[in-house]
Amino acid sequence: MAFIDNSGDIILDAVLTDEGRRRLAMGDGSFRITKFALGDDEIDYSLYDKTPANGTGYEDTRILQLPVFEAFTNNTTSLKNRVISYDDNSLLYLPVVKLNNLLSPTTTNASGPVGGYFVSVDSSTTTLIGNLDKTAASSNGYRFAQAGASADQSRLILDQGLDTANLSLGYLRPSSGGNSQESSLFESAYLVEVDNRLLGLTTPSDLSVATPSFIDDDNIATYMFALGKDSSYFAMQSGGTGGAAEPSYSIITDTNNTRVQNSVIGPGDQDGRYGSRLVFGLRSSLNLQTSQNLFTRLGTTESITVGSTPTSFSTINTVVRITGFNTGYRVEVPLKLLKYTS
Amino acid sequence: MSATSFKSLNAKDVQLTRTKLHEAIPLTGTILSGTYSENNIKNYSHGMFQSVYDYPYLSSSANHILDLTLGWASDSSLSGSTGVTLRNKKNDIYNEMSQVLAGYDTTGSINKLNVSGNFGSAVAADKMEEVLVFNFARLLTKDEIQKQANGFTMTLGVSSSYATPFAKTLTVYDKDGVNARTNSPAGEFNILYATGSGFAASSERPCGLLFYQAGLAVLTSSVFKSDFVEACQMNSTAQTVDQILVSGSISGSATAIRHRVQNISFNNTTELNSTVYFCRANNSEFNYSSNPTYLSSSQIRVKEIKSDNPISYVTTVGLYSEDNALLAVAKLSEPVKKTPAEEYTLRVRLDY
């Protein structure tokens, strides 16, 4: 008689994160576990071998041998990648979230953070950059986060969708009115994490400062934007899905019926599926605008060429993390905060 | 239904449990007798007790093991002695121990420590009026000393010779274990019994009390008298235990007692309150991933055609609050393959 297979029941010891310990210490009832998620941070799926030399059954040998780290106790560094549930097992494509660098602004400044922006934190720095580089205000890898900066100057645009050449150009719709299979791929909510000491987020329409869902023990503020409740952060698809944020997320074609490239979703002119577009502005903290203190503690001084003029700035490197709440896809936008000190 | 990466835990998925964790604590006599040239023994200017560390106490690596002290009642037979050193402090120590461990009678007077465990008893022979106190550090006892028959043992050298104290030994032990008494204000306790050289079989005698939650053993000074085995020479000047209790300092007397401790052993107990979260991954759940390497140009790497089963490899479980803050993390020892053909229940235990 064989033994009963009990491998389906696994006992694990959990450790509290720093945020968990903080909430437990607060004793105000904010430590309340209500849900769970599964993660696979250590897994490199490119190791999956669809045609293993040893034959069927050896496709994931290298993946299963990957060692697993002990738990990180920092709440923002654990479970960066979550395992996702979809009802449909026949999905072949999943959506991604990408920083839009096609629309103004762009990230063409080679000396800037890769895939990110220089961010001016105060008016004098913005004025200086504008004087030295006339194209900076609308492009060239700069964002402006001082109080009073316009929506165009301060915004980040994130595009979501199926970024594949194998699907014809179209939309993902959140409702059953579209393709029911693809409707589950539409992201309708995002989590945005940013260092609260350095930056806040603003609504693109009226530039009002957003309120974070919570600020953790490491001063990381988490904002939750959901379509419907926070529609002003979502751009509108043609057909009525989305919110008031500009620019709209519609397929635009020219007179030759060729797509005008306004999205980073879809590698070619006639492919890709547009999902949702998240737009929010950056607002530097009062501390950054009025003081050198955080630059002294967290940053450095370096020379950056603006236009063609090497200029000395106080800088801090930081990052904004955007995570699809439902689809789990996460993108990090590196930022280099600039403050000019004569 | 849209995609989701979180799954709610309902009331049936959360279970509270309590377990007791025990550690064996062996204390060898070499630590108590001053392995480190007495540098692990700390005396204080107040002279009320002596502390024993496991390493020279000036080192940050040193751990506090126990405190030794002694005292006698103000109406003890020793009280009429002449040449008493630190009379008040010895009386104060006795009263403090009695007050905390034996409590008060109906008139508010402090009960005397009693080797029978009946603190209000008027039987003179049962009263412990001259006591030696081993006060174990919380670091060792944790929540309590484990209640276990023969769980606590202490071997004392009771040969009359100061030079060879362990030629005869007395074993002090917790005979009754789990059948603990509850009439002490300091929590559960039991009577300590002694047996040793020259004792007839099964003729153990009560010699003190062991307080489990307080982490404290009280012995009658008689263990070093001929009442038990032999009248012991407690120091190099051949003083008896009564003589050092009268004329010695508390610290000096503690040093004399340490000289006659061969070993002490017990188990401690830590109560672990745990919450077990049953994280159930059903067959249709958690089969895809948001890992950036999961996709190549938005196409799932582990699938060739649509009808292939999706696969994910789980390494981590995260427990979240309602506002999506990650409160606790558990790791699997190796990646677990999840497909629509499998279901798992991950029992995640969070200890407090």
XYZ file of C-alpha atoms in Angstrom:
694
model
C 0.000 0.000 0.000
C 1.416 3.361 -0.993
C 1.475 6.472 1.129
C -1.012 9.269 0.607
C 0.428 12.145 -1.366
C 0.364 15.135 0.964
C 2.407 17.386 -1.252
C -0.573 19.635 -1.878
C -0.465 21.011 1.664
C 2.554 23.167 2.397
C 3.364 24.791 5.741
C 5.336 28.022 5.682
C 6.568 30.382 8.358
C 5.909 34.026 7.607
C 7.919 37.019 8.766
C 6.453 40.431 9.363
C 7.557 43.182 7.034
C 8.772 46.468 8.465
C 5.419 47.996 7.609
C 3.676 45.076 9.297
C 5.697 45.623 12.469
C 4.977 49.338 12.371
C 1.241 48.781 12.106
C 1.327 46.158 14.839
C 3.137 48.623 17.103
C 0.615 51.356 16.331
C -2.096 49.186 17.836
C -4.817 51.052 16.002
C -6.254 48.085 14.156
C -4.423 48.860 10.922
C -2.641 45.509 11.169
C -5.337 43.344 9.685
C -4.553 40.698 7.102
C -7.450 40.330 4.698
C -5.964 38.877 1.534
C -2.965 37.176 0.043
C -1.008 37.143 -3.170
C 1.589 34.779 -4.598
C 4.863 35.915 -6.097
C 7.625 34.565 -8.319
C 10.365 37.181 -8.064
C 13.204 34.669 -8.407
C 11.873 33.029 -11.560
C 13.377 33.732 -14.969
C 10.800 32.353 -17.372
C 13.213 32.675 -20.290
C 14.784 29.499 -18.870
C 11.658 27.598 -19.875
C 12.741 25.354 -22.717
C 9.849 24.463 -25.015
C 11.978 21.957 -26.910
C 14.241 20.333 -24.324
C 17.062 18.185 -25.631
C 16.178 15.436 -23.136
C 12.597 15.251 -24.337
C 9.206 16.126 -22.911
C 9.119 16.676 -19.173
C 12.390 18.559 -18.967
C 11.056 21.957 -20.050
C 11.342 23.569 -16.641
C 14.275 21.702 -15.122
C 16.383 24.837 -14.818
C 13.512 26.864 -13.364
C 12.738 24.308 -10.680
C 16.401 24.277 -9.641
C 16.507 28.019 -9.047
C 17.334 28.762 -5.411
C 14.842 30.875 -3.483
C 15.839 33.819 -1.316
C 14.824 34.137 2.296
C 12.068 36.667 2.818
C 12.853 40.340 2.474
C 11.308 42.283 5.309
C 11.032 45.521 3.356
C 7.447 45.717 2.169
C 8.309 47.440 -1.107
C 10.987 44.976 -2.197
C 8.998 41.776 -1.716
C 6.503 40.407 -4.202
C 7.517 42.725 -6.985
C 5.987 40.263 -9.422
C 2.723 38.643 -8.505
C 1.185 35.493 -9.887
C -2.108 36.265 -11.584
C -5.458 34.563 -11.893
C -7.386 34.625 -15.146
C -10.481 32.534 -15.646
C -9.457 31.738 -19.178
C -6.653 29.196 -19.547
C -6.333 29.786 -23.274
C -4.722 33.211 -23.119
C -1.611 33.422 -25.257
C -0.884 37.117 -24.745
C -0.841 39.194 -21.586
C -0.803 42.968 -21.296
C 2.174 45.096 -20.342
C 2.527 48.627 -18.997
C 5.065 50.904 -20.651
C 6.164 54.473 -20.173
C 5.011 56.493 -23.144
C 8.021 58.266 -24.599
C 6.483 59.028 -27.952
C 4.248 61.850 -26.911
C 5.724 65.013 -25.528
C 7.699 64.615 -23.315
C 10.252 62.198 -24.612
C 13.320 60.656 -23.100
C 15.849 61.488 -25.737
C 18.464 62.997 -23.503
C 21.278 60.463 -23.633
C 22.795 61.677 -20.388
C 19.537 61.270 -18.501
C 18.295 58.274 -16.535
C 17.754 55.331 -18.875
C 14.048 55.086 -19.577
C 13.303 58.000 -17.270
C 13.578 61.723 -16.783
C 15.446 64.615 -15.305
C 13.016 66.343 -12.961
C 13.364 69.981 -12.003
C 12.145 70.542 -8.467
C 11.882 74.334 -8.259
C 11.170 77.393 -10.357
C 14.722 78.680 -10.564
C 15.945 75.333 -11.857
C 13.108 75.227 -14.394
C 13.911 78.745 -15.572
C 17.595 77.910 -15.939
C 16.878 74.724 -17.908
C 14.454 76.613 -20.147
C 17.063 79.273 -20.868
C 19.785 76.755 -21.648
C 17.669 74.360 -23.692
C 14.699 75.820 -25.543
C 13.339 72.348 -26.347
C 13.439 71.160 -22.767
C 9.962 72.344 -21.837
C 8.281 69.925 -24.168
C 10.849 67.246 -24.753
C 14.458 66.253 -24.336
C 13.944 64.140 -21.276
C 12.884 66.784 -18.753
C 9.927 66.955 -16.414
C 9.090 69.898 -14.183
C 7.652 69.258 -10.768
C 7.699 72.683 -9.153
C 4.465 74.182 -7.868
C 2.768 75.921 -10.780
C 4.143 73.632 -13.476
C 1.574 72.892 -16.154
C 0.064 69.467 -16.756
C 2.106 69.067 -19.925
C 5.299 69.847 -18.058
C 4.774 67.591 -15.069
C 2.921 64.565 -16.349
C 3.990 60.977 -16.871
C 2.037 58.815 -19.303
C 1.795 55.041 -18.939
C 0.262 52.950 -21.702
C -1.182 49.515 -21.102
C -2.077 46.897 -23.650
C -0.944 43.939 -25.702
C 2.384 44.893 -27.196
C 2.609 42.320 -29.929
C 2.849 42.317 -33.678
C 0.734 39.163 -33.795
C -2.537 40.943 -33.063
C -4.167 43.477 -35.304
C -4.516 47.041 -34.112
C -7.470 47.447 -31.787
C -8.706 48.044 -28.275
C -9.000 46.079 -25.091
C -12.330 46.941 -23.506
C -13.180 46.513 -19.840
C -16.773 45.597 -20.504
C -18.310 42.571 -22.094
C -19.147 44.711 -25.092
C -15.698 43.988 -26.453
C -14.007 40.669 -26.884
C -14.863 38.875 -23.637
C -11.503 37.153 -23.502
C -9.618 40.377 -23.982
C -11.808 42.342 -21.597
C -10.082 40.589 -18.693
C -6.793 42.013 -19.923
C -7.886 45.635 -19.555
C -6.273 47.214 -16.489
C -8.733 49.350 -14.588
C -6.663 50.242 -11.523
C -3.076 51.117 -10.753
C -0.876 51.380 -7.688
C 1.747 54.121 -7.861
C 4.571 54.194 -5.312
C 6.824 57.193 -4.819
C 9.148 58.482 -2.093
C 6.893 60.844 -0.165
C 9.807 62.943 1.079
C 10.628 63.865 -2.503
C 7.547 63.810 -4.662
C 3.789 63.839 -4.641
C 1.368 63.153 -7.480
C -1.100 65.534 -9.074
C -4.277 65.139 -11.044
C -3.521 65.984 -14.676
C -6.699 67.987 -15.222
C -6.612 70.490 -12.359
C -3.156 69.785 -10.875
C -4.638 69.131 -7.451
C -2.400 67.057 -5.213
C -3.495 63.438 -4.821
C -3.902 61.788 -1.426
C -1.958 58.565 -0.923
C -3.709 55.420 0.294
C -0.978 55.033 2.905
C 2.603 56.026 3.608
C 4.767 53.218 4.903
C 7.582 53.214 7.453
C 10.152 54.010 4.748
C 8.203 57.071 3.593
C 7.043 55.328 0.436
C 3.618 56.667 -0.452
C 1.233 54.328 -2.252
C -1.489 55.836 -4.422
C -4.385 53.809 -5.749
C -6.056 55.037 -8.932
C -9.109 53.131 -10.127
C -11.137 53.804 -13.239
C -14.523 55.112 -12.197
C -13.472 56.440 -8.817
C -10.384 58.237 -10.108
C -11.264 58.661 -13.761
C -9.423 61.945 -14.032
C -6.168 59.934 -14.091
C -7.305 57.796 -17.026
C -7.304 58.821 -20.687
C -10.330 58.175 -22.883
C -10.390 55.523 -25.573
C -12.507 56.300 -28.579
C -15.744 54.529 -27.841
C -16.141 55.910 -24.369
C -13.888 53.942 -22.075
C -11.670 55.965 -19.786
C -11.635 59.341 -18.121
C -10.744 62.968 -18.591
C -6.949 62.768 -18.701
C -5.191 64.050 -21.773
C -3.941 62.992 -24.234
C -6.706 60.570 -25.139
C -5.841 56.961 -25.821
C -7.365 56.490 -29.222
C -6.157 54.992 -32.427
C -5.474 57.878 -34.766
C -4.833 57.329 -38.431
C -3.597 59.739 -41.067
C -4.994 60.254 -44.525
C -3.201 57.129 -45.709
C -4.966 55.169 -42.986
C -1.625 54.671 -41.269
C -1.562 54.880 -37.518
C -0.146 58.018 -36.009
C 2.218 56.692 -33.386
C 0.806 58.049 -30.158
C 1.247 54.899 -28.086
C 4.156 52.652 -27.202
C 1.808 49.667 -27.434
C 2.102 47.835 -30.730
C 5.455 47.596 -32.457
C 4.080 48.263 -35.946
C 1.586 50.600 -37.565
C -1.215 48.056 -37.701
C -0.797 45.963 -34.582
C -1.171 45.963 -30.808
C -4.193 46.327 -28.545
C -4.709 49.512 -26.561
C -5.840 48.986 -22.994
C -5.864 51.817 -20.495
C -3.692 54.912 -20.240
C -2.706 56.309 -16.853
C -1.662 59.949 -16.633
C -0.477 61.715 -13.501
C 1.692 64.690 -12.666
C 4.733 64.980 -10.436
C 4.954 67.598 -7.691
C 8.154 68.112 -5.782
C 7.866 68.288 -2.019
C 8.054 71.592 -0.215
C 11.282 70.409 1.350
C 12.900 69.928 -2.063
C 11.611 73.249 -3.348
C 12.811 75.313 -0.432
C 15.768 73.475 1.056
C 19.006 71.723 0.210
C 18.618 69.417 3.171
C 17.469 66.263 1.382
C 19.915 66.796 -1.468
C 22.717 66.927 1.085
C 21.493 63.812 2.895
C 20.354 61.657 -0.010
C 21.983 63.068 -3.110
C 25.096 64.486 -4.617
C 26.289 67.317 -6.833
C 27.048 66.621 -10.453
C 27.539 68.371 -13.750
C 24.799 67.843 -16.333
C 24.898 69.259 -19.826
C 21.731 71.212 -20.526
C 21.522 72.136 -24.181
C 25.236 72.477 -24.706
C 26.124 74.005 -21.348
C 27.576 71.865 -18.551
C 25.799 72.966 -15.406
C 26.245 71.939 -11.795
C 23.103 70.604 -10.049
C 22.285 69.018 -6.756
C 20.733 65.672 -7.670
C 18.825 62.800 -6.106
C 18.130 59.550 -7.933
C 14.716 58.073 -7.224
C 12.105 55.944 -8.912
C 8.346 55.883 -9.441
C 6.803 52.403 -9.496
C 3.566 51.803 -11.348
C 1.818 48.448 -10.893
C -1.321 47.227 -12.581
C -3.563 46.355 -9.647
C -5.303 43.479 -11.426
C -2.864 42.371 -14.078
C 0.113 42.844 -11.760
C 2.493 44.158 -14.410
C 4.959 46.568 -12.895
C 7.151 49.233 -14.419
C 9.674 51.489 -12.731
C 10.453 54.949 -14.049
C 13.848 56.248 -12.910
C 14.013 59.943 -12.120
C 16.952 62.216 -11.429
C 15.763 65.191 -9.388
C 17.623 68.410 -10.176
C 18.047 71.546 -8.106
C 20.223 74.346 -9.364
C 22.339 76.107 -6.792
C 24.278 79.049 -8.107
C -14.232 38.422 -14.824
C -11.110 40.549 -14.856
C -7.666 39.485 -13.839
C -6.733 39.498 -10.191
C -3.563 39.008 -8.236
C -5.118 39.131 -4.755
C -7.411 36.602 -3.154
C -9.436 37.471 -0.087
C -9.128 35.399 3.060
C -12.434 34.568 4.675
C -13.020 33.639 8.312
C -12.592 29.936 7.603
C -9.153 30.587 6.134
C -7.754 31.979 9.389
C -7.033 29.767 12.385
C -5.509 30.742 15.724
C -3.224 28.227 17.424
C -1.038 28.155 20.513
C 2.034 25.976 20.817
C 4.675 25.649 23.494
C 8.290 25.686 22.469
C 10.881 24.211 24.829
C 14.632 24.716 24.957
C 17.060 22.727 27.066
C 19.159 24.948 29.333
C 22.247 23.188 30.707
C 24.347 25.297 33.087
C 27.665 23.739 33.904
C 29.343 24.367 37.187
C 32.372 25.812 35.447
C 30.341 28.852 34.456
C 29.084 29.351 37.988
C 32.455 28.688 39.561
C 34.010 31.463 37.514
C 35.599 29.990 34.394
C 36.718 33.434 33.339
C 38.758 34.220 36.468
C 35.593 35.548 38.066
C 35.272 38.124 35.273
C 31.842 36.700 34.490
C 30.706 37.353 38.057
C 29.322 40.798 38.740
C 29.107 42.225 42.256
C 27.343 45.448 43.055
C 28.102 48.237 45.478
C 24.677 47.740 47.059
C 25.731 44.172 47.890
C 22.207 42.735 47.681
C 22.933 40.012 45.117
C 25.523 38.677 42.738
C 25.059 38.199 38.980
C 26.477 35.380 36.883
C 27.129 35.842 33.185
C 28.174 33.289 30.573
C 31.142 35.412 29.502
C 33.091 38.319 31.043
C 30.296 40.741 31.737
C 32.106 43.757 30.312
C 31.879 42.111 26.898
C 28.850 42.895 24.765
C 28.709 39.154 24.003
C 27.949 38.310 27.622
C 24.509 36.995 28.524
C 22.989 37.288 31.949
C 22.454 33.795 33.400
C 21.207 34.178 36.940
C 21.365 36.179 40.146
C 22.324 34.630 43.455
C 21.254 36.005 46.772
C 20.365 34.817 50.267
C 18.572 36.001 53.337
C 17.003 35.013 56.612
C 13.963 35.981 58.554
C 14.268 38.619 61.223
C 13.089 36.049 63.783
C 15.291 33.269 62.477
C 17.524 31.342 64.857
C 20.416 33.325 63.350
C 18.974 36.630 64.461
C 20.399 36.277 67.944
C 23.912 35.831 66.628
C 26.635 38.324 67.323
C 28.856 39.850 64.648
C 26.084 39.890 62.047
C 27.076 41.522 58.753
C 24.405 43.248 56.636
C 21.597 42.115 58.946
C 19.059 44.501 57.451
C 19.850 43.570 53.880
C 19.614 39.848 54.597
C 16.286 40.393 56.368
C 15.092 42.607 53.536
C 15.962 40.028 50.912
C 14.081 37.352 52.862
C 11.044 39.568 53.274
C 11.038 40.576 49.630
C 11.192 36.971 48.494
C 8.513 35.922 50.976
C 6.260 38.793 50.033
C 6.459 38.101 46.312
C 6.501 34.309 46.464
C 4.444 33.436 49.549
C 2.151 36.446 49.827
C 0.353 37.633 52.955
C -1.840 36.181 55.636
C -5.287 37.515 56.492
C -3.809 40.228 58.722
C -1.593 41.535 55.974
C 1.562 40.064 57.470
C 4.044 38.480 55.097
C 3.897 34.685 54.984
C 7.105 32.824 55.506
C 8.502 30.586 52.807
C 7.512 27.060 53.564
C 9.041 23.893 52.218
C 5.655 22.140 52.355
C 4.163 24.701 50.003
C 1.549 25.687 52.592
C 2.582 29.253 53.203
C 0.290 29.897 56.144
C 1.324 26.695 57.914
C 2.321 27.005 61.548
C 4.435 23.845 61.472
C 7.796 25.178 62.546
C 9.798 22.420 60.876
C 8.392 23.314 57.469
C 9.303 26.984 57.557
C 12.341 28.021 55.548
C 13.808 30.890 57.536
C 17.303 30.866 56.014
C 17.178 30.624 52.235
C 19.467 30.568 49.214
C 17.871 32.037 46.097
C 18.711 31.222 42.469
C 16.979 33.819 40.334
C 17.277 32.799 36.681
C 17.355 35.459 33.956
C 14.327 35.868 31.727
C 16.678 35.269 28.809
C 16.951 31.662 29.979
C 13.544 30.936 31.395
C 11.622 32.735 28.639
C 7.931 32.484 29.556
C 8.497 29.887 32.273
C 10.557 26.923 33.410
C 8.945 23.848 31.909
C 6.764 21.937 34.337
C 8.105 18.443 33.942
C 8.886 15.665 36.442
C 12.658 15.665 36.927
C 12.823 18.526 34.437
C 14.663 20.840 36.801
C 17.766 19.370 38.395
C 20.599 20.933 40.349
C 23.599 19.008 41.616
C 25.308 20.445 44.675
C 28.641 19.417 46.131
C 27.978 18.594 49.786
C 31.214 17.028 50.920
C 32.393 18.603 54.121
C 35.762 19.433 52.542
C 36.034 22.845 50.936
C 38.783 21.613 48.607
C 36.798 18.649 47.249
C 33.153 19.733 47.426
C 31.891 17.178 44.905
C 33.200 14.091 46.704
C 29.605 13.850 47.886
C 26.694 15.297 45.964
C 23.106 16.213 46.533
C 20.698 16.192 43.601
C 17.885 18.712 43.876
C 15.030 18.054 41.488
C 11.451 18.840 40.575
C 9.600 15.636 41.420
C 6.022 16.553 40.652
C 6.339 18.419 37.359
C 2.989 19.127 35.759
C 1.124 18.727 39.045
C 2.032 22.220 40.063
C 0.695 24.096 43.065
C -1.137 27.326 42.483
C -1.332 28.983 45.914
C 1.578 31.366 45.340
C 1.003 34.925 44.176
C 4.021 34.429 41.883
C 2.335 31.733 39.824
C 2.716 27.991 39.729
C 5.353 26.260 41.819
C 6.406 22.882 43.122
C 8.439 21.508 45.950
C 12.057 20.710 45.197
C 13.273 17.415 46.601
C 16.819 16.331 47.325
C 18.508 12.988 47.236
C 22.168 12.257 47.389
C 25.126 10.529 48.882
C 24.091 8.481 51.877
C 20.383 8.768 51.185
C 18.385 5.573 51.265
C 16.480 4.691 48.106
C 13.279 6.712 47.666
C 14.063 8.757 50.722
C 14.161 12.079 49.023
C 13.485 15.058 51.233
C 11.926 18.425 50.424
C 14.584 21.124 50.342
C 13.071 24.108 48.575
C 10.626 25.494 46.080
C 10.727 26.027 42.331
C 8.618 28.846 40.900
C 7.993 28.207 37.206
C 6.759 31.540 35.921
C 8.972 33.554 38.245
C 11.972 31.505 37.084
C 13.259 31.170 40.597
C 14.513 28.382 42.893
C 14.609 28.838 46.667
C 16.618 26.352 48.745
C 16.853 26.007 52.461
C 20.365 26.607 53.720
C 20.101 23.231 55.434
C 21.206 21.516 52.224
C 24.757 22.349 53.284
C 24.234 21.053 56.808
C 24.408 17.607 58.302
C 20.579 17.611 58.198
C 21.064 16.411 54.617
C 24.546 14.953 54.037
C 27.415 16.689 55.781
C 28.174 19.998 57.410
C 30.021 21.747 54.628
C 33.029 24.018 54.912
C 31.753 26.861 52.753
C 34.993 28.776 52.336
C 38.723 28.437 52.799
C 38.430 29.431 56.459
C 36.137 26.442 57.011
C 33.071 28.484 57.965
C 29.756 26.657 58.056
C 26.761 27.826 56.055
C 25.259 29.393 59.188
C 28.464 31.249 59.850
C 28.648 32.745 56.369
C 24.962 33.657 56.572
C 25.737 35.593 59.724
C 29.145 37.108 59.212
C 29.633 36.999 55.457
C 28.510 39.548 52.932
C 25.756 38.481 50.560
C 28.194 38.605 47.635
C 30.799 36.606 49.526
C 28.223 34.027 50.554
C 26.991 33.777 46.976
C 30.559 33.032 45.907
C 30.711 30.248 48.492
C 27.474 28.752 47.181
C 28.680 28.906 43.571
C 31.721 26.913 44.635
C 29.378 24.024 45.442
C 27.166 24.047 42.340
C 28.145 21.260 39.970
C 25.448 21.809 37.362
C 21.913 23.015 36.794
C 19.628 21.969 33.990
C 16.053 22.651 33.020
C 13.884 23.279 29.989
C 12.326 26.628 29.376
C 8.992 27.273 27.717
C 7.962 29.851 25.177
C 4.302 30.161 24.340
C 3.880 30.810 20.651
C 0.593 32.284 19.583
C 0.226 31.701 15.900
C -2.231 32.621 13.249
C -2.380 30.175 10.401
C -3.636 31.559 7.109
C -4.868 28.937 4.683
C -3.952 30.369 1.294
C -5.862 28.261 -1.164
C -4.783 28.296 -4.782
C -7.540 26.543 -6.679
C -7.004 24.918 -10.023
C -8.177 27.932 -11.993
C -6.200 30.475 -9.966
C -2.654 31.824 -10.015
C -1.665 30.136 -13.246
C -0.260 33.243 -14.958
C 2.432 35.676 -13.907
C 3.198 39.370 -14.070
C 6.921 38.628 -14.029
C 8.498 40.651 -16.864
C 10.307 37.521 -18.077
C 6.942 35.752 -18.425
C 6.324 37.578 -21.668
C 8.202 38.061 -24.878
C 6.499 40.769 -26.937
C 3.392 40.216 -24.794
C 3.335 36.514 -25.664
C 3.508 34.010 -22.825
C 6.821 32.169 -22.957
C 5.564 28.932 -21.442
C 2.865 28.466 -24.072
C 3.298 27.575 -27.706
C -0.359 27.625 -28.666
C -3.501 28.858 -26.942
C -4.559 25.410 -25.824
C -1.350 24.844 -23.863
C -1.891 25.067 -20.150
C -0.547 28.210 -18.506
C 2.173 27.626 -15.916
C 3.527 29.716 -13.086
C 6.222 28.956 -10.520
C 5.397 30.228 -7.054
C 8.195 31.132 -4.632
C 6.546 33.610 -2.255
C 3.332 34.214 -0.346
C 2.464 37.756 0.670
C -0.151 38.662 3.268
C -1.810 42.030 2.672
C -4.023 44.524 4.430
C -7.196 45.868 2.888
C -5.316 48.940 1.636
C -2.789 46.699 -0.151
C 0.098 47.107 2.263
C 2.312 44.039 2.418
C 2.320 43.025 6.105
C 4.017 39.616 6.086
C 5.983 37.436 3.695
C 6.531 33.679 3.571
C 8.901 31.880 1.255
C 8.761 28.414 -0.204
C 11.940 26.375 -0.128
C 11.828 25.824 -3.861
C 9.674 26.987 -6.764
C 6.317 25.237 -6.871
C 4.830 24.635 -10.282
C 1.234 25.811 -10.582
C -0.953 24.818 -13.501
C -4.709 24.383 -13.962
C -4.147 20.713 -13.153
C -3.030 21.442 -9.596
C -4.466 22.894 -6.428
C -2.462 23.891 -3.376
C -3.250 24.956 0.132
C -0.358 26.946 1.533
C -0.571 27.070 5.315
C 1.185 30.287 6.262
C 1.941 30.570 9.969
C 2.586 33.919 11.587
C 3.951 33.708 15.121
C 3.535 36.336 17.808
